[in-house]
Tab-separated table of C-alpha atoms in Angstrom:
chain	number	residue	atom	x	y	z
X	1	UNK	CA	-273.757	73.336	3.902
X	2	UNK	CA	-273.008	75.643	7.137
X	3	UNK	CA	-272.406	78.925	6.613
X	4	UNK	CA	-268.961	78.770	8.474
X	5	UNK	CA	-267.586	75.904	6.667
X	6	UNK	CA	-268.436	77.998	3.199
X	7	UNK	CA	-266.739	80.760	4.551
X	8	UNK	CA	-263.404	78.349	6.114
X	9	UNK	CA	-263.391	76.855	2.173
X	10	UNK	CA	-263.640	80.452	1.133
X	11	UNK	CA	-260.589	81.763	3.311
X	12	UNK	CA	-258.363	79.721	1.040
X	13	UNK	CA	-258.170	82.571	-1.468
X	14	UNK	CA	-256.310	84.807	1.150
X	15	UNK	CA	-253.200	82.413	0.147
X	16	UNK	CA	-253.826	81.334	-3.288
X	17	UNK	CA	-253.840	85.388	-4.135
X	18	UNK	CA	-251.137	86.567	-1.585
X	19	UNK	CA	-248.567	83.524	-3.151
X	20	UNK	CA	-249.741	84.637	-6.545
X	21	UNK	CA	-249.682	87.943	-6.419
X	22	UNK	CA	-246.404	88.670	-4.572
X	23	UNK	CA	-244.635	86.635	-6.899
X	24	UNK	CA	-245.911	88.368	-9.642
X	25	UNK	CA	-244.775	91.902	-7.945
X	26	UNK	CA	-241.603	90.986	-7.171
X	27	UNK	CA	-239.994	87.884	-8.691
X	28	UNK	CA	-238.318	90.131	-10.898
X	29	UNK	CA	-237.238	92.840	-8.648
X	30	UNK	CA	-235.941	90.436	-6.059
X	31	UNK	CA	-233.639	88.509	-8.901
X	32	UNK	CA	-232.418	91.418	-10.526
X	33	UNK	CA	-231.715	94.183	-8.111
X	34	UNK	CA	-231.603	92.204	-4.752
X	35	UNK	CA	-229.973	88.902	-6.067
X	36	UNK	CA	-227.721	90.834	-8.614
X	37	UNK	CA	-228.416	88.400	-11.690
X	38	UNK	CA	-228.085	89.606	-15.313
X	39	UNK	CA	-231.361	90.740	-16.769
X	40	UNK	CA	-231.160	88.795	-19.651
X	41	UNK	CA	-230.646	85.665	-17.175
X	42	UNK	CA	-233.800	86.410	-15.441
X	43	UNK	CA	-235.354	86.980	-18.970
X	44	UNK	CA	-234.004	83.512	-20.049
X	45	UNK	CA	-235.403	81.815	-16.677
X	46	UNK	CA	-239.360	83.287	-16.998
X	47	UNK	CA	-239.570	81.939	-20.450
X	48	UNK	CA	-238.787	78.516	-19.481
X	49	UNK	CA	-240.597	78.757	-16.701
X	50	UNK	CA	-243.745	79.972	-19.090
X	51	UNK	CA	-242.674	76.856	-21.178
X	52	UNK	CA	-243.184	74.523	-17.637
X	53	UNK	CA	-246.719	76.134	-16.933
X	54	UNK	CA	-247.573	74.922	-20.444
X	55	UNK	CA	-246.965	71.309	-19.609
X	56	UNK	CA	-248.052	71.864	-15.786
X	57	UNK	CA	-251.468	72.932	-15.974
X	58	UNK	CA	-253.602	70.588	-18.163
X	59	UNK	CA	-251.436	67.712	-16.746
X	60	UNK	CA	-251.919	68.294	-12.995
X	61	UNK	CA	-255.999	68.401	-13.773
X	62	UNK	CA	-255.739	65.318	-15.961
X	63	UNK	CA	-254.168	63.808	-13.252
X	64	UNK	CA	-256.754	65.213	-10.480
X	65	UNK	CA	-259.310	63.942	-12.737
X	66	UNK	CA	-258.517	60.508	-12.490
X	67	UNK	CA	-257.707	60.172	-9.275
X	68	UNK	CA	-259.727	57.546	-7.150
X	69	UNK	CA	-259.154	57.878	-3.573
X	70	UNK	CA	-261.520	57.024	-0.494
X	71	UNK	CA	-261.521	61.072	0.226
X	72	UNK	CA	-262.154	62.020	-3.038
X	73	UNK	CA	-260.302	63.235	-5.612
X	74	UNK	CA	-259.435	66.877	-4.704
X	75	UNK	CA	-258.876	67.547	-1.151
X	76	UNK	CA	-256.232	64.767	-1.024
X	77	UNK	CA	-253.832	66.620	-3.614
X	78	UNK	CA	-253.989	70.257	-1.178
X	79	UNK	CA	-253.880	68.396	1.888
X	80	UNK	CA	-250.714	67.035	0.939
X	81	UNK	CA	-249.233	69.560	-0.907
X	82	UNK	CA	-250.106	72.663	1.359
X	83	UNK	CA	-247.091	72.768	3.338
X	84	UNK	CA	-244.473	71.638	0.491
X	85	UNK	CA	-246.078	75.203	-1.435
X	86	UNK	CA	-244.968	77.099	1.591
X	87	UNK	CA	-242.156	75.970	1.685
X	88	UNK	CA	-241.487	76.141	-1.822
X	89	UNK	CA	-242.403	80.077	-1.758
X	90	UNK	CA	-240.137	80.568	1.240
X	91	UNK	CA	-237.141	79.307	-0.833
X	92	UNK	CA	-237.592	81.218	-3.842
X	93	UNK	CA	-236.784	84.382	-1.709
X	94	UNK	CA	-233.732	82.664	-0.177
X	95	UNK	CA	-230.928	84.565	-2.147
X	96	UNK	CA	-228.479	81.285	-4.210
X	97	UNK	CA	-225.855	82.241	-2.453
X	98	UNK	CA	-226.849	80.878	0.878
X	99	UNK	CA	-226.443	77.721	-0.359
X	100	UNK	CA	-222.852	78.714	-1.473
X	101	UNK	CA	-221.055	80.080	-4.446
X	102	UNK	CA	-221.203	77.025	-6.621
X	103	UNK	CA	-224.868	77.112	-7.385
X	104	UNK	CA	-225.441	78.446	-10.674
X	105	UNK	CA	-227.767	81.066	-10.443
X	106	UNK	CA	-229.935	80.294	-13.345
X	107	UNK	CA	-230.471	77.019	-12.094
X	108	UNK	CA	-231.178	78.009	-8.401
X	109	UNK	CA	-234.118	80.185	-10.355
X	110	UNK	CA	-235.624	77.484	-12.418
X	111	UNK	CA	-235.398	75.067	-9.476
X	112	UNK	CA	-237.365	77.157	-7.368
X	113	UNK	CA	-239.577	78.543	-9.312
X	114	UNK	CA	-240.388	75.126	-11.158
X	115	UNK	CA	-240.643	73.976	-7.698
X	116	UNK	CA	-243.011	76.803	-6.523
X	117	UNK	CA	-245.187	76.528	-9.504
X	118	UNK	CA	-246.072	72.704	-9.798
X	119	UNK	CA	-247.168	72.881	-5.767
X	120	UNK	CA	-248.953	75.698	-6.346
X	121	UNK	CA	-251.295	74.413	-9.544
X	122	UNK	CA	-251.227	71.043	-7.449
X	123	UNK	CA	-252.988	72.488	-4.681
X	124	UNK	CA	-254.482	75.719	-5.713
X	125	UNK	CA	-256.233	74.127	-9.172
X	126	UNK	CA	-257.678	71.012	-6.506
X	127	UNK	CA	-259.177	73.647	-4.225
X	128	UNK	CA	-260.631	75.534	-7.204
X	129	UNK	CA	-261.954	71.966	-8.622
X	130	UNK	CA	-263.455	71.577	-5.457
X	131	UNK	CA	-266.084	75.083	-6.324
X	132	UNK	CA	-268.898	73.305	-8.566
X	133	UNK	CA	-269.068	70.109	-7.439
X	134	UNK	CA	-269.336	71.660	-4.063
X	135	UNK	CA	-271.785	74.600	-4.777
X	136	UNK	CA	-274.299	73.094	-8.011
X	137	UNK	CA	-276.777	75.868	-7.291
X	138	UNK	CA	-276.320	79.528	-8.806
X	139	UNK	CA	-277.583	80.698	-5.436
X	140	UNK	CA	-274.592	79.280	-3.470
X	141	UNK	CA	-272.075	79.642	-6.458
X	142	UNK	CA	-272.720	83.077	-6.928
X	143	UNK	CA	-272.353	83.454	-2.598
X	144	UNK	CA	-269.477	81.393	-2.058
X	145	UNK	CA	-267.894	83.326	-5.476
X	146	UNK	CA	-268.503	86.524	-3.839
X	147	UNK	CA	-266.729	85.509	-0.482
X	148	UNK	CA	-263.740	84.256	-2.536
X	149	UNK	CA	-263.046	87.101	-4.061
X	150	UNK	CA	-263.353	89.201	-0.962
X	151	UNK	CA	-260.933	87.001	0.812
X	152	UNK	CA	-258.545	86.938	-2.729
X	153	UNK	CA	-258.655	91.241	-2.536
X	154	UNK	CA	-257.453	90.417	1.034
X	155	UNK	CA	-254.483	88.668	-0.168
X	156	UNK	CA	-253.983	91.163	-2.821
X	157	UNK	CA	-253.416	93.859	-0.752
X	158	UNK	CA	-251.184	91.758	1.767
X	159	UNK	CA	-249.027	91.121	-1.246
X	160	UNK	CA	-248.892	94.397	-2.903
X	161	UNK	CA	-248.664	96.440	0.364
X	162	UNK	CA	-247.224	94.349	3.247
X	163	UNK	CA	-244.564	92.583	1.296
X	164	UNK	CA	-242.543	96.122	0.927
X	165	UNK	CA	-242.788	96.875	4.565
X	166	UNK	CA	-241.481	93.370	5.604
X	167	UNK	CA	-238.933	92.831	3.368
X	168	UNK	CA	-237.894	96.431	4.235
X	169	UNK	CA	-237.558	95.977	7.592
X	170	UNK	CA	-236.644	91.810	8.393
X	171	UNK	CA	-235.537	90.866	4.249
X	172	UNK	CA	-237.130	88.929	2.301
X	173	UNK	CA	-236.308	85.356	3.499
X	174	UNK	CA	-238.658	87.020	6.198
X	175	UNK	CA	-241.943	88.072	3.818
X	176	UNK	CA	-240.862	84.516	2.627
X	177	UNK	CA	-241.173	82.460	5.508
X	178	UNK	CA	-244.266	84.771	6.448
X	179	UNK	CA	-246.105	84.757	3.317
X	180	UNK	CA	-245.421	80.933	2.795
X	181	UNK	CA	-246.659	80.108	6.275
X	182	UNK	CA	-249.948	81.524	5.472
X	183	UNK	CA	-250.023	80.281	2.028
X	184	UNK	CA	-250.007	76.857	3.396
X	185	UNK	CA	-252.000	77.835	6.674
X	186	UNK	CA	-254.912	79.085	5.251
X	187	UNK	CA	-255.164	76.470	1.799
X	188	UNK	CA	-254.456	73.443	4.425
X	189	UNK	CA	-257.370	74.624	6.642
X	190	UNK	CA	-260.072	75.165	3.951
X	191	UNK	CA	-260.354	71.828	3.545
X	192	UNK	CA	-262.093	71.607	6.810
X	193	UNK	CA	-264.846	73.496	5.027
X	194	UNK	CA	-264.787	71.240	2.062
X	195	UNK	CA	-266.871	67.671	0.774
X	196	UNK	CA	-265.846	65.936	-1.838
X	197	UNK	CA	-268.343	62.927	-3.232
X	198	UNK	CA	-265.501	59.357	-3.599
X	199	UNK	CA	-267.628	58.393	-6.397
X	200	UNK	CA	-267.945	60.994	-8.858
X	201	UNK	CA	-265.973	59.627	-12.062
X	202	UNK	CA	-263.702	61.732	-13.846
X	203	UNK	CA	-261.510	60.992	-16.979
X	204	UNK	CA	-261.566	57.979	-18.876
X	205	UNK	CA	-259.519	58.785	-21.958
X	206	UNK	CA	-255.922	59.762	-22.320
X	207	UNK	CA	-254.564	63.341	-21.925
X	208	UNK	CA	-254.381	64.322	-25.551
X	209	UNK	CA	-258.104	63.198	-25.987
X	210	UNK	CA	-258.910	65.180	-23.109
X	211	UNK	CA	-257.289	67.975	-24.018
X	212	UNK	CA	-258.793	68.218	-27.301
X	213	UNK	CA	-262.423	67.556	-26.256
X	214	UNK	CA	-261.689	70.705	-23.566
X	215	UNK	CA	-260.359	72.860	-26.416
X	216	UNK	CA	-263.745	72.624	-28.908
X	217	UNK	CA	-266.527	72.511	-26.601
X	218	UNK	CA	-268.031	75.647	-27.331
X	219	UNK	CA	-269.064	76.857	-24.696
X	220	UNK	CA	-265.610	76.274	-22.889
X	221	UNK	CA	-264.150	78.951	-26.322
X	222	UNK	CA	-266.697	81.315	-25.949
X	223	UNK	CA	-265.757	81.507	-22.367
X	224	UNK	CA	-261.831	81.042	-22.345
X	225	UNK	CA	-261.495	83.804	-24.959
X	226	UNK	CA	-264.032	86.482	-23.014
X	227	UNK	CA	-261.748	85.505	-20.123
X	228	UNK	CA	-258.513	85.952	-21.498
X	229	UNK	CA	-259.443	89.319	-23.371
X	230	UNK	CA	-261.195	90.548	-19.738
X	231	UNK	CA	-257.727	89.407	-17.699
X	232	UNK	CA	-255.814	90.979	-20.280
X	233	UNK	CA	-257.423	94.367	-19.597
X	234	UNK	CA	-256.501	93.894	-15.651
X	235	UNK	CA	-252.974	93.198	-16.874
X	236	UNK	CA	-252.591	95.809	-18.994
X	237	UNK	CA	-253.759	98.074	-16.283
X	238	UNK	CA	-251.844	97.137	-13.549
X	239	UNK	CA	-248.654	97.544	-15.883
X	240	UNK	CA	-249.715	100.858	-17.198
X	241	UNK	CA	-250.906	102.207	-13.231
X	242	UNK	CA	-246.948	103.231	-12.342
X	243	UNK	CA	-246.334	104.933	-15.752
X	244	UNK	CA	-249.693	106.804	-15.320
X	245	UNK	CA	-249.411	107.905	-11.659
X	246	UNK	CA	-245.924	109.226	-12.094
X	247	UNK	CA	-246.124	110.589	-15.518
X	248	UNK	CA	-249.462	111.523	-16.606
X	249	UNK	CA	-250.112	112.355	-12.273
X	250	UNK	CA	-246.733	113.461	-11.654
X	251	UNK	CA	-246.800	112.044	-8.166
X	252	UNK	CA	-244.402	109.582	-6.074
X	253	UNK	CA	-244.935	106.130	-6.256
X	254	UNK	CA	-246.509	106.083	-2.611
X	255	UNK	CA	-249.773	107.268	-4.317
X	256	UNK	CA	-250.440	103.965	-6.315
X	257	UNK	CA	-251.775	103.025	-2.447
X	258	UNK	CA	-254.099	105.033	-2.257
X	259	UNK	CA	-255.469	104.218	-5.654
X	260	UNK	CA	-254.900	100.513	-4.551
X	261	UNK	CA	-257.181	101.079	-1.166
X	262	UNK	CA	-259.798	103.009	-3.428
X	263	UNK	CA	-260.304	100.145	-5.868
X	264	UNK	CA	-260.149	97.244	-3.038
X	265	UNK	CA	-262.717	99.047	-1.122
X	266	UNK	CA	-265.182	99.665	-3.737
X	267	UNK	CA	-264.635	96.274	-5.215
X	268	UNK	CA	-265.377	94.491	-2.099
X	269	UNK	CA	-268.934	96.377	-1.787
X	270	UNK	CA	-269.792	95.817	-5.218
X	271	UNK	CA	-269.019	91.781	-4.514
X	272	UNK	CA	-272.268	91.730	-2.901
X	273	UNK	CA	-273.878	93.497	-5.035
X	274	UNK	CA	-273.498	91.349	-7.843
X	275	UNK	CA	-273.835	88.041	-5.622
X	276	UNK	CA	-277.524	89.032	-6.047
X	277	UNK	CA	-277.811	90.844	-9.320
X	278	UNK	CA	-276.059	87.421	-11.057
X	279	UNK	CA	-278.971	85.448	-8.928
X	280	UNK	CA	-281.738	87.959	-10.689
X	281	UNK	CA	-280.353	88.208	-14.179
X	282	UNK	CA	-278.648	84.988	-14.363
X	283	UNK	CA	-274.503	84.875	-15.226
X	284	UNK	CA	-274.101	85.607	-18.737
X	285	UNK	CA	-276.198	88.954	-18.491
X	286	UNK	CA	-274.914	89.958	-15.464
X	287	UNK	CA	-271.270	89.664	-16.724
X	288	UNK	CA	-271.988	91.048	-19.486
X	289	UNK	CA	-273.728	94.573	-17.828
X	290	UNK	CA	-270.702	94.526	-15.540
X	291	UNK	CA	-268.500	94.444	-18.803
X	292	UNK	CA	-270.124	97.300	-19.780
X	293	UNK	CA	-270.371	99.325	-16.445
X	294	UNK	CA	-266.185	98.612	-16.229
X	295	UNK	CA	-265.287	99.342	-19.696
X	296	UNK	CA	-267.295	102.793	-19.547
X	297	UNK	CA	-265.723	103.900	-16.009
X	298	UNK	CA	-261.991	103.381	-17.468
X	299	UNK	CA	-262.990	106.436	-19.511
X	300	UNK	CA	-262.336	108.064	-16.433
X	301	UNK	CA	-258.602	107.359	-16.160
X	302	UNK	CA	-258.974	110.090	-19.198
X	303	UNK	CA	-259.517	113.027	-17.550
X	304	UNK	CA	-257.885	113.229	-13.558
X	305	UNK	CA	-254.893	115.666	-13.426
X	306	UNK	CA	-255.090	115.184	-9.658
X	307	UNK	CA	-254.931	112.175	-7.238
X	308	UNK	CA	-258.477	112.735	-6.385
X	309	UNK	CA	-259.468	112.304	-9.369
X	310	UNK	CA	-257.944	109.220	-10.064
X	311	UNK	CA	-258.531	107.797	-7.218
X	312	UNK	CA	-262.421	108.375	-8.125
X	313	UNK	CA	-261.603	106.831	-11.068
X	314	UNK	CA	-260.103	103.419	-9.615
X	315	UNK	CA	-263.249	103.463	-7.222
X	316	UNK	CA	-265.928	103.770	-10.328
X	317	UNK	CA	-263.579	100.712	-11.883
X	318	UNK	CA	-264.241	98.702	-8.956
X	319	UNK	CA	-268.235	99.140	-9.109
X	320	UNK	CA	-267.385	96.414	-12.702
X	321	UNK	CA	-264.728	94.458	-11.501
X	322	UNK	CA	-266.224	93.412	-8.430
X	323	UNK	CA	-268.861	91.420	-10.665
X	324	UNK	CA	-266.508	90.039	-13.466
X	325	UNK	CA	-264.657	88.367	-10.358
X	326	UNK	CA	-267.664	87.031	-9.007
X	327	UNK	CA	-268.489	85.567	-12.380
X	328	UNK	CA	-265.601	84.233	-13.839
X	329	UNK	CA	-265.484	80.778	-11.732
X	330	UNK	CA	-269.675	80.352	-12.019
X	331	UNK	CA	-269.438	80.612	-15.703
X	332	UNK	CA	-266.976	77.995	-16.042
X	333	UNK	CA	-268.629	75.772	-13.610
X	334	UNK	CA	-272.018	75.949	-16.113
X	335	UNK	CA	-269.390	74.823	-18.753
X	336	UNK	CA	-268.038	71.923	-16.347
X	337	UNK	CA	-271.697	71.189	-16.011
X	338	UNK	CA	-272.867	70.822	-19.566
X	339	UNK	CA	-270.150	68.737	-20.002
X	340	UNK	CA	-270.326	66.566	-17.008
X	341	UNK	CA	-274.476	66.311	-18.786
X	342	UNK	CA	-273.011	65.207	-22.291
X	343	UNK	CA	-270.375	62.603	-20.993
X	344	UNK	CA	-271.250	62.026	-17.383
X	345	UNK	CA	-267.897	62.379	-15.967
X	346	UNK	CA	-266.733	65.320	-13.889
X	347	UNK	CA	-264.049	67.162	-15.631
X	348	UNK	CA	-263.109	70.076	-13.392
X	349	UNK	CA	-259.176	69.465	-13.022
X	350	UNK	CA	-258.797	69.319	-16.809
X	351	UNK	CA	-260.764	72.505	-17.342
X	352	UNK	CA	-259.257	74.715	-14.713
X	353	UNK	CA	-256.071	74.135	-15.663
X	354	UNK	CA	-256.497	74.407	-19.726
X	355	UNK	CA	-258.198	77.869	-18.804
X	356	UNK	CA	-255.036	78.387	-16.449
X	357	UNK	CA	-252.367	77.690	-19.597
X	358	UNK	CA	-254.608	80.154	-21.606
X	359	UNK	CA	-254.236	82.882	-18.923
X	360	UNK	CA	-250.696	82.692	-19.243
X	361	UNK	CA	-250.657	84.281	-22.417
X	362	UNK	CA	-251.410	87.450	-20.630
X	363	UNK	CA	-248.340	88.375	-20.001
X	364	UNK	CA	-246.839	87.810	-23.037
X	365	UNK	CA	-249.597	89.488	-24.791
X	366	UNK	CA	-249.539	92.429	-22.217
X	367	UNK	CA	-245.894	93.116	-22.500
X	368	UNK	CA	-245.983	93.308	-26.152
X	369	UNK	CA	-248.804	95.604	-26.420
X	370	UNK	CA	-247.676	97.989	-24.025
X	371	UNK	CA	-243.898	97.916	-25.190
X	372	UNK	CA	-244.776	98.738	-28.638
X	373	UNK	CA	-247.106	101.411	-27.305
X	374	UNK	CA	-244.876	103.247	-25.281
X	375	UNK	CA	-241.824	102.703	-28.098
X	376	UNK	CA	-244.150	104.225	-30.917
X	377	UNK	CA	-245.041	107.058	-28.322
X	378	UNK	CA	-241.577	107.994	-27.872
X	379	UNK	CA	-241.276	106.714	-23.867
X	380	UNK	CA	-237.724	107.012	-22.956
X	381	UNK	CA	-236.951	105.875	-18.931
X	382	UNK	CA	-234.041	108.570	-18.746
X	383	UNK	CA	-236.486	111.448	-19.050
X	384	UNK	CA	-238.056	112.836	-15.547
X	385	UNK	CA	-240.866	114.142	-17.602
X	386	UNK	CA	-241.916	112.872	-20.878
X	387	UNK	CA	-243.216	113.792	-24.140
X	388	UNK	CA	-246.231	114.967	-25.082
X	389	UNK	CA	-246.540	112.166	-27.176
X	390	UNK	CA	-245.374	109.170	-24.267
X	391	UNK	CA	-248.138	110.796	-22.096
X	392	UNK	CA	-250.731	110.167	-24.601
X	393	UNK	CA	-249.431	106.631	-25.076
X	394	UNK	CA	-249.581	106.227	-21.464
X	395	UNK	CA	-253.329	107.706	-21.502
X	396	UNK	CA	-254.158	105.340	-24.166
X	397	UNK	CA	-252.876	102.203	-22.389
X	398	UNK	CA	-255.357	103.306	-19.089
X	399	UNK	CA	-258.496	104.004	-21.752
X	400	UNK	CA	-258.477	103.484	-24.887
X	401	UNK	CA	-256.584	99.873	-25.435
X	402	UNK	CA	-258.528	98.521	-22.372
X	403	UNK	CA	-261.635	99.361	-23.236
X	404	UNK	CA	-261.800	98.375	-26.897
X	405	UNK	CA	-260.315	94.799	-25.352
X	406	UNK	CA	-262.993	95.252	-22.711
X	407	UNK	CA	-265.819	95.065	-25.878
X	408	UNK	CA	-263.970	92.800	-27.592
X	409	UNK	CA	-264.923	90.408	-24.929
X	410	UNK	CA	-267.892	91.519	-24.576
X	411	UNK	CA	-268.474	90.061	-28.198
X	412	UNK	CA	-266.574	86.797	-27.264
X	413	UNK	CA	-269.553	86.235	-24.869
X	414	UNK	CA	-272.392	87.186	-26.729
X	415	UNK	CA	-271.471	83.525	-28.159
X	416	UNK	CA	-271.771	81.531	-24.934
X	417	UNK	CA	-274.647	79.416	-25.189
X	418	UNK	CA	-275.507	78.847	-21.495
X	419	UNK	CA	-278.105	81.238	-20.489
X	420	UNK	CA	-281.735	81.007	-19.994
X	421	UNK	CA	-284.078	78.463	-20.750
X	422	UNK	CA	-280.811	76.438	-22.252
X	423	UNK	CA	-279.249	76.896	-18.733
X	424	UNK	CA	-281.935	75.883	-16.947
X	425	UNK	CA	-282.684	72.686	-19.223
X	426	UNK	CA	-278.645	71.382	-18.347
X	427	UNK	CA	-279.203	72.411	-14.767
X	428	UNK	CA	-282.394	70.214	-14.367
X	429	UNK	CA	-280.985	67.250	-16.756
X	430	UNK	CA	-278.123	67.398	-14.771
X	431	UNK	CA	-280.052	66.902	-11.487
X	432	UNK	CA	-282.127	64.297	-12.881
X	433	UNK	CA	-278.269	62.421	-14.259
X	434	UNK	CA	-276.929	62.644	-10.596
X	435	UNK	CA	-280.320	62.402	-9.050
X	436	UNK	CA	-280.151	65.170	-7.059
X	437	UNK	CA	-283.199	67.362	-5.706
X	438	UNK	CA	-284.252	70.329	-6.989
X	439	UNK	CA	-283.025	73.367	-4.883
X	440	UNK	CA	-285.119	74.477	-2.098
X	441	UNK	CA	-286.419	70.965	-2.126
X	442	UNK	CA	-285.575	69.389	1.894
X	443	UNK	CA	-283.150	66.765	0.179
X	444	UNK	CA	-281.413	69.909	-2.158
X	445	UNK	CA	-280.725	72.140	1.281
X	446	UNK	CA	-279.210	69.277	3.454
């Protein structure tokens, strides 16, 4: 495949992260302080719309899966539903009351937000699909990986730092209508970029079934649970990175940019790093060294009293991340392999989005760690400075928690089976299934 059309499939993450991620931000700030509803309401409304993600996911890549369309079975699902996610991210900035008084606030939130989420695993979990059918080698996975994640950090930092400045300045039916635009601009035009083969076969047994032969492949466990544990660690950090920088720093919230730039930057250079380390010591290992290398730089986060010194410390965390993020998708797709091997169907919708519904959990999991952390510390938000004892809570949530999560997933992969000469064997039985050529073969690069 071209280079450019790689790269134009690639671009895609600038609006599957910048919809994500701004959502994430703000959802809750916009509803409660902007939109005046009841905190408890908004509570109320993210629980049931956890409850709707539960049912969304696996379903939407069941569906995908059996899907038979001349175009394949992807790229018909985000053609279609690129512009509907725009504009379903545009409206859940649009304050209820523009639609008058009548509309029950609670309801204008679920609506949305139901609406929002369904269009964005419809077309988001398609484009993903799309990844290792698209790119079987580990050469290409691990290149195409590393320019997905640079163009997803691109996103990020639209979210997280132009979404204040618009909605500051034009309101936030504005970063709405801007943010959704390129949401559905960027997703809608990687499929130019994208092939699909019309005659791969997916499911052929019923969703439960399906769901249940996802859940106890092995390999699929070993690599959901060192996924979950890993994205828990990003979630607890991300939480904890406001408490730290203005209690433990003492500085104004303007500095989390700076530690925001440090960690983008040095994440993006370590991307292509790791695009050839994972070629030279295969996926597993290299995951697991850049485990390692992350886990020991949050140590860091110990010791700053000083923005430079935390910002030092986000850049060393970066050196890590950059290669868990380049990883995550190529060690699923070996999964979606060795199964696509053992039954001969390609099962990429159902697997992306059972790894999605596990994800979820995060946040859940994140919020109850850190609120019993900073309650048992002795946090209180009316205090301008805290205890002794918060501030060592708060230290703990940036080190100490992380990193023993960090290892704890580093043991979840020592069980994943797909390394080596086993790798190898699936890759080449695979080939041989699908009769494809070996790569660097003339038929394999065409």
């Amino acid at each position: 495949m071209a280079t450019w059309k790689k790269l134009l499939y690639s671009s895609g993450s600038i609006g599957s992260s910048l919809a994500h991620q701004a959502l994430s931000a703000y959802l809750y700030f916009f509803y409660v302080d902007v939109s005046r509803m009841a905190p408890a309401v908004v509570s109320v409304g993210l629980v049931l719309y956890s409850l709707w993600n539960a049912v969304n996911d696996p379903l939407l890549g069941f569906i995908s899966d059996r899907t038979r369309t001349r175009w394949g079975r992807r790229i018909p699902y985000v053609v279609a539903g690129a512009l509907p996610l725009g504009i379903a991210f545009y409206l859940v900035w649009v304050p209820y009351t523009f639609f008058g008084s009548g509309v029950p606030p609670l309801w204008y939130f679920l609506a949305v937000t139901f609406l929002f989420d369904f269009f964005y695993t419809l077309v988001v979990l398609n484009w993903t699909a799309l990844f290792p059918e698209m790119f079987p080698s580990l050469e290409e996975r691990a290149q195409v990986s590393a320019w997905r994640q640079l163009f997803g950090l691109i996103g990020l930092a639209a979210a997280l730092g132009g979404a204040p400045l618009i909605y500051s300045s034009l309101g936030w039916p504005a970063m709405g209508l801007l943010f959704g635009g390129l949401t559905a601009l960027t997703l809608g035009l990687s499929v130019l970029g994208a092939r699909e083969d019309p005659s791969k076969r997916g499911e052929d047994v019923g969703l439960v079934e399906a769901v249940k032969l996802t859940v106890v492949n092995r390999s699929f466990v070993s690599f959901a649970l060192t996924s979950f544990l890993i994205q828990l660690v990003f979630a607890l950090l991300l939480a904890a990175l406001p408490f730290y920088v203005k209690y433990v720093l003492q500085l104004e919230s303007v500095a989390l940019t700076a530690l925001q730039a440090g960690l983008i930057l040095v994440t993006v250079v370590s991307l292509l790093i790791w695009r050839r380390l994972a070629v030279a010591w295969g996926p597993k290992r290299a995951m697991q060294r850049s485990i390692l290398l992350f886990a020991a730089a949050l140590l860091l986060f110990w010791f700053p009293q000083s923005l430079e010194g935390a910002v030092a410390a986000t850049a060393a965390v970066g050196l890590g991340l950059g290669g868990i993020l380049l990883l995550l998708d190529v060690l699923l797709s070996d999964v979606i392999d060795e199964d696509a091997l053992r039954s001969g169907a390609r099962r990429e919708g159902m697997y992306f989005g059972v790894h999605a519904l596990i994800l979820r959990l995060n946040i859940s999991v994140q919020g109850l760690i850190q609120g019993a952390v900073l309650t048992a510390t002795g946090y209180n938000a009316a205090l301008a400075i805290q205890p002794d004892s918060a501030i060592l809570g708060i230290r703990l949530l940036m080190t100490v928690i992380p990193i023993a999560i960090a290892l704890a997933a580093l043991f979840a992969l020592s069980f994943y089976p797909l390394a080596g000469e086993r790798l190898a064997a699936v890759k080449e039985a695979l080939r041989r299934q699908e009769g494809l050529a070996a790569p660097g073969s003339p038929r394999a690069g065409s």
